[in-house]
Each structure stands twice: as C-alpha cells, then as structure tokens.
Amino acid sequence: MTTSTPTAGDGERLTPDVVRDVRFTHGTMLHPGYTDTEVDAFVDRVSSELDRLTLENAQLREQLHRLEQQLAAAANRPSPSDQAVGILATAQLTADQYVAEAEAFSRQMTSEARLHYEEQLSRAREKAGAIIQAAQEAGVRISSGRSTPEVSAQPATEDLEEQVAYLRAFGQACRTQLRSYLEALLADVETEWGRAHPAALPEPPRGGRVPRQLRAAQASFHSNEAADDVAEQQPRTGVPAGTGSTATT
Amino acid sequence: MDIPAMRANFAKAAAHGDQVPLWFYSHLFLSHPETRELFPVSMAHQRDRLFAALGQVVARVDDLDTLVPILQQLGRDHRKFGTVAAHYPAVGASLLATLEHFDDEWDDALAASWAEAYELIAQVMVKAADESTDQPPWWDAEVVDHDRRTLDVAVLKLAPRTPVEYLPGQALSVETELRPRLWRWYSPANAPRPDGMLELHVKARDGGPVSSALVRQVQKGDAVRLGPPVGHLALDTGSERDLLLVAGGTGLAPVKAIIDQVARQGPPRRVDLFVGSRTEDAFYDRADLRRLAQELPWLTVTLAVSHDKTSSLEHGDIGDVVLRHGPWANRDAYVAGNPATVEDTVTRLHHHGLPMGRIRTEVFAASRPSPTVDGKVTE
C-alpha cells in the first residue's frame, strides 16, 4: 500500500485522487487477494463520504432554490399594483396643481404690481411735465402777453401772475433755507467732527477748507428742521423746487 | 430590434398624453423610492420633458449620427441631477412596464426590442457621463454680490469654488437652494476670468419660481450650483471680421461676454453693440456699458427704446434701429434676446444681405431646465 493508504485517518478528506491512487496490500498464500480489513475500512470511508456529499448536495440545492426565488422576487419588485400607481399618480397631480396655482397667483400679483408701478410712474411724470409746461407757458405769456390783454385770458393771467409771484417767493425761501442749512452744516462740521477726531483727518491739501467738507455728513442731523420745512411745502403747492428757481430768474 | 413595431407601440402610448409619463413616474417612484428625491416637487414640466425626449429618441432611432450626440449630451447633463449608473436599470424597467401598460398587444418580441434599445441608450448616456468625470457633475458657487438693478432685473456676481470652464456666450444651468431640483439656463456676462468670478443677469419672470427667487430672495453669501455649459453663441474664433452685436433685455449678458473676450484675447476689431428695450428705465446695465464704451475705443454702444415716447434715446424695434446704422453686410452678427426680437432682427439682417451662416443667435425664453436640441437660455 502506498502513502495514500486506504485506511488513512478519518480526518483526511476522501478525494477522487485518493480513490484513484488507492493501493491495497496483497494477502498471504492462505488469504489471496487484498487484505480484507483494508478494503472494509476503505468502503466505510467511501460510504461516509458519499453520505456527506449527498447531504451537502441537498443543502446546496435547497439554498439555490431559495436564492432563485429571491432573485425572481427582486426582478419582480418593480411591479407595484396598478392601484398603487393610480393612487400615487393622483397624489402627484394634486401636488402639481397646488404648485401651479401658487405660481399663477404669484404671476398675477407681480404683474399687477408692475402695472400699478408703471401707471404711478407715468402719471407722476405726466404731472411733472404738465406743471413745468404750464409754468413755462405762463412765463412766456406774462412777459409777452401783457401788451395784448384779451378779455377771456384776463382771469387766467391774473391767476398765473399770482402763481409766479408765489413761485418766486417759494424759490427765494428755498434758497434761503438751503443756504442756512448748508451754513449750519459747515459750522457743525467745524465744531463737532473736527474737534472730536482731529487725528482722523487726512493732510489738508487746500488749507482750512477741507475739514469743513469732510465734516459735512454729521451736521445733517442738526439741520433736519430746515429740510423738513422744504419738504413740507412741496406737496402743498405741487411745485418742484427746481421750477421755483426757474421762475425767479 | 423591430423599429417599426416600437414606433407603433410608442404611438399608442403617446396617444394617452400626460397619463403615460404620470404612470411611468408613479411606477418608478413606487418601485425605487430612492429616485424620488432626484426630482422637483412639481412633476408637471418633468413629464412633458420626459416624453419629448423619448419622442426625439424614437424619431431618430435609425439616425444614430444625430441621436448619439443628443444622448451623450443628455448623459453628461444628467450628472448634475445626481443621476448615477445604478438608476438606469430602474428607469428602464419602469419604462417597459409603462409601454406594456398602455398597449394591449404587448408581446415578448416587443419587450425584447425595447429592452435592447433602452440598453443601448443607457450605455451611450452612462459612457458619456463616465467620460466627463474630468469635470465635476456641478460646481458649487457663492453669491458674492447681488445688485437689484430694476424692479425685475438683478445682476449677481458668483464665486465658484473651483473655476468653471466655458466659452464666452455660452450658458450655464443654475440651481438655487431656495428652489431645489429646478435648473435654469443663464449666460455669464463675462469671459472666464483668472479669479473665476461670474456675472449673471437675471430677469424675474412673473410667477417664475427660480428667476423670482434669484432676483428677489437670493442674498449675498447664499449658495448656488452651476451645471456644465451649453450654447451656440460662442464667438467664432476662426473669423476676424468686425462684429455686430444685438441684444434685447438680458440677452445683453452673452454679448457682453463676447465683448469681454475680444477685449482680453483679440484679435482687435470694430465691435458695434445695439441694446434694445421697451422703456428707458429698463436698461439695467447702463453705467457699465458707458464705462466700456469709454474704455474700449473699438466699441460703440447704441441704446434704443421701442415703447417710450419721452426717451431721448433712439426709437424703434432694435432690428430696425440696427439697420438704420448699417451697412453690416461684412460683419459677423450675434443676436440674443426674446424669441420675437431675435427672429425679427435675424430676418432684417438677412434681407440686408448678411448670410445666415454669419448670424449666430441665442433665444432667451421661458425656463428650460434641461437641454433641448437647440439649448434655450432662460431670460
């Protein structure tokens, strides 16, 4: 018997090679053939190995079947019922509709707001244009029209003269206010800002004038009164400050 | 692959209109719930797009020379939506289920044809997406300046975290955190700069979820995402002709990028820019145009209004105004603006003697979150 003895320990796995290479020792003259015990032991080994393999085979077959089923289930997974698809489709449509309604609402609001804005703007422009034109016409008529006073134009001319006089006064008032406002600014600038942060001032390139300009910003708080007066008069008369000064010149 | 049978089957499904993509997406989301988050809340526009795209594919399935580039572009562009290769089989399964659902005569042969066709489509798209991995799927950018110029228009300055490569005149898709999964196309108003900064001109469309958010809600410091560039307005670098640039509304952005490119790279040439608007107030970038006209001796800028009687600017439709300043027959023309403006201007220029091959256009239309064959840009 060779190294791979048929009676080798049970721990060693029986492989096809072992079976192929098995060699039994020959018996004695009294017992010709292979040695019985060796053959019996080998048959035992083969049968137990076959048992084991049969069992394993059955287990594997079962496992394969289980896996095949899982695979089929996985392949069939994207088969939600028509009913489920229908329910989700309805829910999606409802959501889409809400979003669309919100967008439509926003569209309507913004376009209305824009229309309103443009309308206001063009109205304001027209008004301003009309006022300027009226003032210019009035100016022309007053300077040239006095020599040929027509009966129908008489009250209008008087009206306009009154307006022009008012505008002149208004312009004058604006100028005075502006001037005093600016002067107040400059005075404040010199007293407050410069004194508080002398170090922060850059090198004055033009003597004493620079600090006055630099400090102009803060002083506005102190001179709001003058500014308010101007602002208040404008709406009352409806005459922009610019027109006032045109009329006086 | 039995193409006539597939076309007949698709026609049957298409006859059911919106029901078909609705069924498809519901099927997809039920069988693969993880795909739902790749889409916006409202699926209405998405449904239109899916079947428009499928229709294109079916129509051109026997013209691979045209179809393949479209699919490649689609594949590349889907990266920014967060689409990965694993999503393709899921979509294919639901697509087949949908086509089966709407066809009583569905059989195994048809199923095999569609499976084969879809496999091809997916392969081309996935391959194109994989091959463009030298580019990120999208670029993260920060809004570093937001300047509301008029009631409806804002100019945004964006700083991408890594530089975005694009050609001046091209458009990038933009997504804001405020409107997730909604992408819109905008053209940068500058050529690529060393610091990578981009300037976008955005007009809020009434009820437009993205444009309104970009104009009225986005603030300095907010994050946006940018998708890969597309577009046909890129400057023809093979030509050294003088340029005629015509822009309506925020169509100014891409032509300004072209001016920027001529200024940076040359070759030196005359450039005449015409910008049209309804009213004078609507010119949102006048200061910068004035600066450009002063700094660049080869540039003239002409502004024209079509509906503003009080304006001292030139009056008339921009195409008309352009022709008054001609002749332009020797120029290369680039025209960008709303569809009516572009069409009118192109027609006039063509009658004027400019060959169509030398007129390039970009139409700024309502939102177009995914590329079409002609790549529309958002106004």
Tab-separated table of N, CA, C and O in Angstrom, chain B residues 38-103:
chain	number	residue	atom	x	y	z
B	38	LEU	N	-34.604	62.883	-6.680
B	38	LEU	CA	-33.867	63.488	-7.785
B	38	LEU	C	-34.736	64.484	-8.553
B	38	LEU	O	-34.261	65.148	-9.464
B	39	PHE	N	-36.012	64.561	-8.182
B	39	PHE	CA	-36.937	65.382	-8.961
B	39	PHE	C	-37.546	66.489	-8.101
B	39	PHE	O	-37.604	66.365	-6.884
B	40	PRO	N	-38.002	67.563	-8.768
B	40	PRO	CA	-38.632	68.645	-8.004
B	40	PRO	C	-40.012	68.240	-7.492
B	40	PRO	O	-40.538	67.196	-7.893
B	41	VAL	N	-40.562	69.082	-6.622
B	41	VAL	CA	-41.872	68.791	-6.043
B	41	VAL	C	-42.915	68.617	-7.146
B	41	VAL	O	-43.580	67.601	-7.240
B	42	SER	N	-43.020	69.645	-7.985
B	42	SER	CA	-43.994	69.561	-9.064
B	42	SER	C	-43.367	68.826	-10.246
B	42	SER	O	-42.298	69.174	-10.713
B	43	MET	N	-44.075	67.803	-10.707
B	43	MET	CA	-43.529	66.987	-11.795
B	43	MET	C	-44.126	67.387	-13.143
B	43	MET	O	-43.848	66.748	-14.159
B	44	ALA	N	-44.971	68.422	-13.159
B	44	ALA	CA	-45.710	68.737	-14.382
B	44	ALA	C	-44.777	68.938	-15.577
B	44	ALA	O	-44.958	68.337	-16.627
B	45	HIS	N	-43.748	69.783	-15.389
B	45	HIS	CA	-42.858	70.070	-16.521
B	45	HIS	C	-41.968	68.883	-16.831
B	45	HIS	O	-41.623	68.632	-17.975
B	46	GLN	N	-41.630	68.153	-15.766
B	46	GLN	CA	-40.780	66.979	-15.935
B	46	GLN	C	-41.450	65.966	-16.867
B	46	GLN	O	-40.809	65.368	-17.712
B	47	ARG	N	-42.752	65.802	-16.696
B	47	ARG	CA	-43.466	64.827	-17.525
B	47	ARG	C	-43.423	65.221	-18.991
B	47	ARG	O	-43.176	64.396	-19.860
B	48	ASP	N	-43.637	66.518	-19.254
B	48	ASP	CA	-43.560	66.978	-20.647
B	48	ASP	C	-42.201	66.642	-21.232
B	48	ASP	O	-42.078	66.175	-22.347
B	49	ARG	N	-41.179	66.909	-20.429
B	49	ARG	CA	-39.822	66.770	-20.943
B	49	ARG	C	-39.475	65.325	-21.224
B	49	ARG	O	-38.875	65.010	-22.233
B	50	LEU	N	-39.869	64.440	-20.306
B	50	LEU	CA	-39.511	63.036	-20.490
B	50	LEU	C	-40.044	62.539	-21.820
B	50	LEU	O	-39.322	61.936	-22.604
B	51	PHE	N	-41.328	62.822	-22.095
B	51	PHE	CA	-41.859	62.251	-23.323
B	51	PHE	C	-41.402	62.999	-24.551
B	51	PHE	O	-41.302	62.395	-25.626
B	52	ALA	N	-41.086	64.288	-24.397
B	52	ALA	CA	-40.482	64.998	-25.527
B	52	ALA	C	-39.149	64.336	-25.879
B	52	ALA	O	-38.851	64.070	-27.046
B	53	ALA	N	-38.365	64.034	-24.834
B	53	ALA	CA	-37.053	63.436	-25.065
B	53	ALA	C	-37.197	62.041	-25.657
B	53	ALA	O	-36.523	61.684	-26.629
B	54	LEU	N	-38.129	61.251	-25.106
B	54	LEU	CA	-38.344	59.899	-25.628
B	54	LEU	C	-38.816	59.950	-27.080
B	54	LEU	O	-38.378	59.150	-27.916
B	55	GLY	N	-39.693	60.930	-27.360
B	55	GLY	CA	-40.186	61.095	-28.725
B	55	GLY	C	-39.042	61.360	-29.684
B	55	GLY	O	-38.967	60.789	-30.773
B	56	GLN	N	-38.108	62.228	-29.246
B	56	GLN	CA	-36.929	62.525	-30.074
B	56	GLN	C	-36.138	61.259	-30.345
B	56	GLN	O	-35.695	61.016	-31.464
B	57	VAL	N	-35.956	60.485	-29.277
B	57	VAL	CA	-35.157	59.270	-29.418
B	57	VAL	C	-35.829	58.302	-30.394
B	57	VAL	O	-35.196	57.762	-31.302
B	58	VAL	N	-37.140	58.114	-30.217
B	58	VAL	CA	-37.853	57.178	-31.080
B	58	VAL	C	-37.822	57.661	-32.528
B	58	VAL	O	-37.649	56.873	-33.469
B	59	ALA	N	-37.949	58.980	-32.711
B	59	ALA	CA	-37.958	59.521	-34.068
B	59	ALA	C	-36.607	59.330	-34.754
B	59	ALA	O	-36.531	59.170	-35.959
B	60	ARG	N	-35.542	59.359	-33.973
B	60	ARG	CA	-34.212	59.318	-34.588
B	60	ARG	C	-33.479	58.010	-34.360
B	60	ARG	O	-32.269	57.948	-34.566
B	61	VAL	N	-34.202	57.010	-33.936
B	61	VAL	CA	-33.524	55.790	-33.523
B	61	VAL	C	-32.783	55.140	-34.698
B	61	VAL	O	-31.808	54.421	-34.513
B	62	ASP	N	-33.222	55.443	-35.948
B	62	ASP	CA	-32.486	54.880	-37.083
B	62	ASP	C	-31.516	55.900	-37.685
B	62	ASP	O	-31.001	55.718	-38.771
B	63	ASP	N	-31.301	57.002	-36.962
B	63	ASP	CA	-30.350	58.015	-37.436
B	63	ASP	C	-29.341	58.250	-36.311
B	63	ASP	O	-29.363	59.256	-35.626
B	64	LEU	N	-28.480	57.282	-36.129
B	64	LEU	CA	-27.590	57.308	-34.961
B	64	LEU	C	-26.644	58.499	-34.965
B	64	LEU	O	-26.255	58.987	-33.908
B	65	ASP	N	-26.281	58.983	-36.158
B	65	ASP	CA	-25.365	60.127	-36.220
B	65	ASP	C	-25.940	61.332	-35.481
B	65	ASP	O	-25.223	62.104	-34.868
B	66	THR	N	-27.266	61.497	-35.565
B	66	THR	CA	-27.903	62.612	-34.859
B	66	THR	C	-28.190	62.226	-33.421
B	66	THR	O	-28.031	63.028	-32.502
B	67	LEU	N	-28.637	60.990	-33.246
B	67	LEU	CA	-29.126	60.578	-31.932
B	67	LEU	C	-28.011	60.493	-30.894
B	67	LEU	O	-28.166	60.978	-29.762
B	68	VAL	N	-26.888	59.907	-31.286
B	68	VAL	CA	-25.838	59.668	-30.298
B	68	VAL	C	-25.353	60.953	-29.619
B	68	VAL	O	-25.267	60.999	-28.392
B	69	PRO	N	-25.068	62.041	-30.394
B	69	PRO	CA	-24.642	63.261	-29.694
B	69	PRO	C	-25.691	63.790	-28.724
B	69	PRO	O	-25.354	64.291	-27.649
B	70	ILE	N	-26.968	63.662	-29.110
B	70	ILE	CA	-28.032	64.132	-28.205
B	70	ILE	C	-27.998	63.320	-26.907
B	70	ILE	O	-28.053	63.864	-25.802
B	71	LEU	N	-27.878	61.997	-27.051
B	71	LEU	CA	-27.853	61.133	-25.873
B	71	LEU	C	-26.617	61.413	-25.018
B	71	LEU	O	-26.689	61.439	-23.788
B	72	GLN	N	-25.487	61.643	-25.696
B	72	GLN	CA	-24.270	61.930	-24.929
B	72	GLN	C	-24.445	63.202	-24.102
B	72	GLN	O	-24.095	63.255	-22.931
B	73	GLN	N	-25.031	64.225	-24.758
B	73	GLN	CA	-25.257	65.486	-24.045
B	73	GLN	C	-26.210	65.248	-22.873
B	73	GLN	O	-25.994	65.748	-21.772
B	74	LEU	N	-27.273	64.471	-23.133
B	74	LEU	CA	-28.228	64.165	-22.063
B	74	LEU	C	-27.526	63.452	-20.909
B	74	LEU	O	-27.757	63.748	-19.740
B	75	GLY	N	-26.672	62.500	-21.260
B	75	GLY	CA	-25.975	61.732	-20.230
B	75	GLY	C	-25.069	62.624	-19.396
B	75	GLY	O	-25.086	62.561	-18.160
B	76	ARG	N	-24.295	63.476	-20.082
B	76	ARG	CA	-23.405	64.391	-19.358
B	76	ARG	C	-24.220	65.314	-18.466
B	76	ARG	O	-23.882	65.568	-17.326
B	77	ASP	N	-25.324	65.795	-19.050
B	77	ASP	CA	-26.097	66.790	-18.320
B	77	ASP	C	-26.835	66.194	-17.135
B	77	ASP	O	-27.141	66.896	-16.184
B	78	HIS	N	-27.118	64.894	-17.198
B	78	HIS	CA	-27.840	64.279	-16.079
B	78	HIS	C	-26.970	64.109	-14.848
B	78	HIS	O	-27.486	63.820	-13.770
B	79	ARG	N	-25.663	64.270	-14.995
B	79	ARG	CA	-24.805	64.118	-13.818
B	79	ARG	C	-25.173	65.142	-12.753
B	79	ARG	O	-25.182	64.863	-11.567
B	80	LYS	N	-25.491	66.365	-13.212
B	80	LYS	CA	-25.778	67.410	-12.221
B	80	LYS	C	-27.082	67.132	-11.479
B	80	LYS	O	-27.312	67.678	-10.412
B	81	PHE	N	-27.963	66.294	-12.056
B	81	PHE	CA	-29.193	65.939	-11.351
B	81	PHE	C	-28.940	64.874	-10.287
B	81	PHE	O	-29.854	64.449	-9.589
B	82	GLY	N	-27.698	64.386	-10.205
B	82	GLY	CA	-27.390	63.344	-9.230
B	82	GLY	C	-27.691	61.954	-9.767
B	82	GLY	O	-27.799	60.991	-9.015
B	83	THR	N	-27.848	61.843	-11.097
B	83	THR	CA	-28.131	60.534	-11.695
B	83	THR	C	-26.850	59.709	-11.724
B	83	THR	O	-25.805	60.205	-12.106
B	84	VAL	N	-26.942	58.443	-11.314
B	84	VAL	CA	-25.782	57.557	-11.399
B	84	VAL	C	-26.163	56.331	-12.217
B	84	VAL	O	-27.349	56.085	-12.476
B	85	ALA	N	-25.148	55.567	-12.610
B	85	ALA	CA	-25.381	54.419	-13.498
B	85	ALA	C	-26.430	53.467	-12.929
B	85	ALA	O	-27.225	52.890	-13.670
B	86	ALA	N	-26.461	53.348	-11.594
B	86	ALA	CA	-27.390	52.398	-10.965
B	86	ALA	C	-28.846	52.782	-11.200
B	86	ALA	O	-29.740	51.939	-11.089
B	87	HIS	N	-29.114	54.042	-11.522
B	87	HIS	CA	-30.506	54.448	-11.734
B	87	HIS	C	-31.049	53.986	-13.090
B	87	HIS	O	-32.255	53.895	-13.278
B	88	TYR	N	-30.152	53.741	-14.035
B	88	TYR	CA	-30.612	53.464	-15.394
B	88	TYR	C	-31.465	52.192	-15.506
B	88	TYR	O	-32.518	52.220	-16.156
B	89	PRO	N	-31.051	51.048	-14.878
B	89	PRO	CA	-31.914	49.865	-14.979
B	89	PRO	C	-33.296	50.104	-14.373
B	89	PRO	O	-34.303	49.634	-14.913
B	90	ALA	N	-33.351	50.850	-13.283
B	90	ALA	CA	-34.638	51.137	-12.642
B	90	ALA	C	-35.545	51.872	-13.612
B	90	ALA	O	-36.722	51.522	-13.790
B	91	VAL	N	-34.984	52.895	-14.284
B	91	VAL	CA	-35.774	53.657	-15.252
B	91	VAL	C	-36.209	52.754	-16.404
B	91	VAL	O	-37.366	52.801	-16.842
B	92	GLY	N	-35.295	51.902	-16.861
B	92	GLY	CA	-35.620	51.004	-17.966
B	92	GLY	C	-36.766	50.081	-17.623
B	92	GLY	O	-37.700	49.893	-18.424
B	93	ALA	N	-36.750	49.513	-16.413
B	93	ALA	CA	-37.815	48.596	-16.002
B	93	ALA	C	-39.154	49.307	-15.990
B	93	ALA	O	-40.160	48.793	-16.498
B	94	SER	N	-39.178	50.524	-15.428
B	94	SER	CA	-40.443	51.253	-15.362
B	94	SER	C	-40.898	51.692	-16.747
B	94	SER	O	-42.097	51.746	-17.029
B	95	LEU	N	-39.931	52.011	-17.613
B	95	LEU	CA	-40.299	52.410	-18.973
B	95	LEU	C	-40.985	51.251	-19.698
B	95	LEU	O	-42.040	51.427	-20.316
B	96	LEU	N	-40.394	50.068	-19.589
B	96	LEU	CA	-41.001	48.904	-20.248
B	96	LEU	C	-42.375	48.598	-19.648
B	96	LEU	O	-43.327	48.307	-20.368
B	97	ALA	N	-42.461	48.698	-18.317
B	97	ALA	CA	-43.750	48.440	-17.663
B	97	ALA	C	-44.795	49.425	-18.179
B	97	ALA	O	-45.957	49.064	-18.392
B	98	THR	N	-44.380	50.677	-18.382
B	98	THR	CA	-45.311	51.703	-18.849
B	98	THR	C	-45.765	51.410	-20.278
B	98	THR	O	-46.959	51.466	-20.590
B	99	LEU	N	-44.802	51.110	-21.137
B	99	LEU	CA	-45.153	50.847	-22.535
B	99	LEU	C	-46.059	49.621	-22.632
B	99	LEU	O	-46.959	49.566	-23.481
B	100	GLU	N	-45.837	48.677	-21.735
B	100	GLU	CA	-46.692	47.484	-21.711
B	100	GLU	C	-48.109	47.846	-21.251
B	100	GLU	O	-49.104	47.408	-21.819
B	101	HIS	N	-48.153	48.700	-20.216
B	101	HIS	CA	-49.449	49.046	-19.628
B	101	HIS	C	-50.390	49.708	-20.647
B	101	HIS	O	-51.595	49.523	-20.589
B	102	PHE	N	-49.817	50.480	-21.564
B	102	PHE	CA	-50.668	51.223	-22.491
B	102	PHE	C	-50.817	50.519	-23.852
B	102	PHE	O	-51.233	51.139	-24.818
B	103	ASP	N	-50.391	49.261	-23.935
B	103	ASP	CA	-50.500	48.555	-25.204
B	103	ASP	C	-51.075	47.162	-24.973
B	103	ASP	O	-50.459	46.323	-24.326
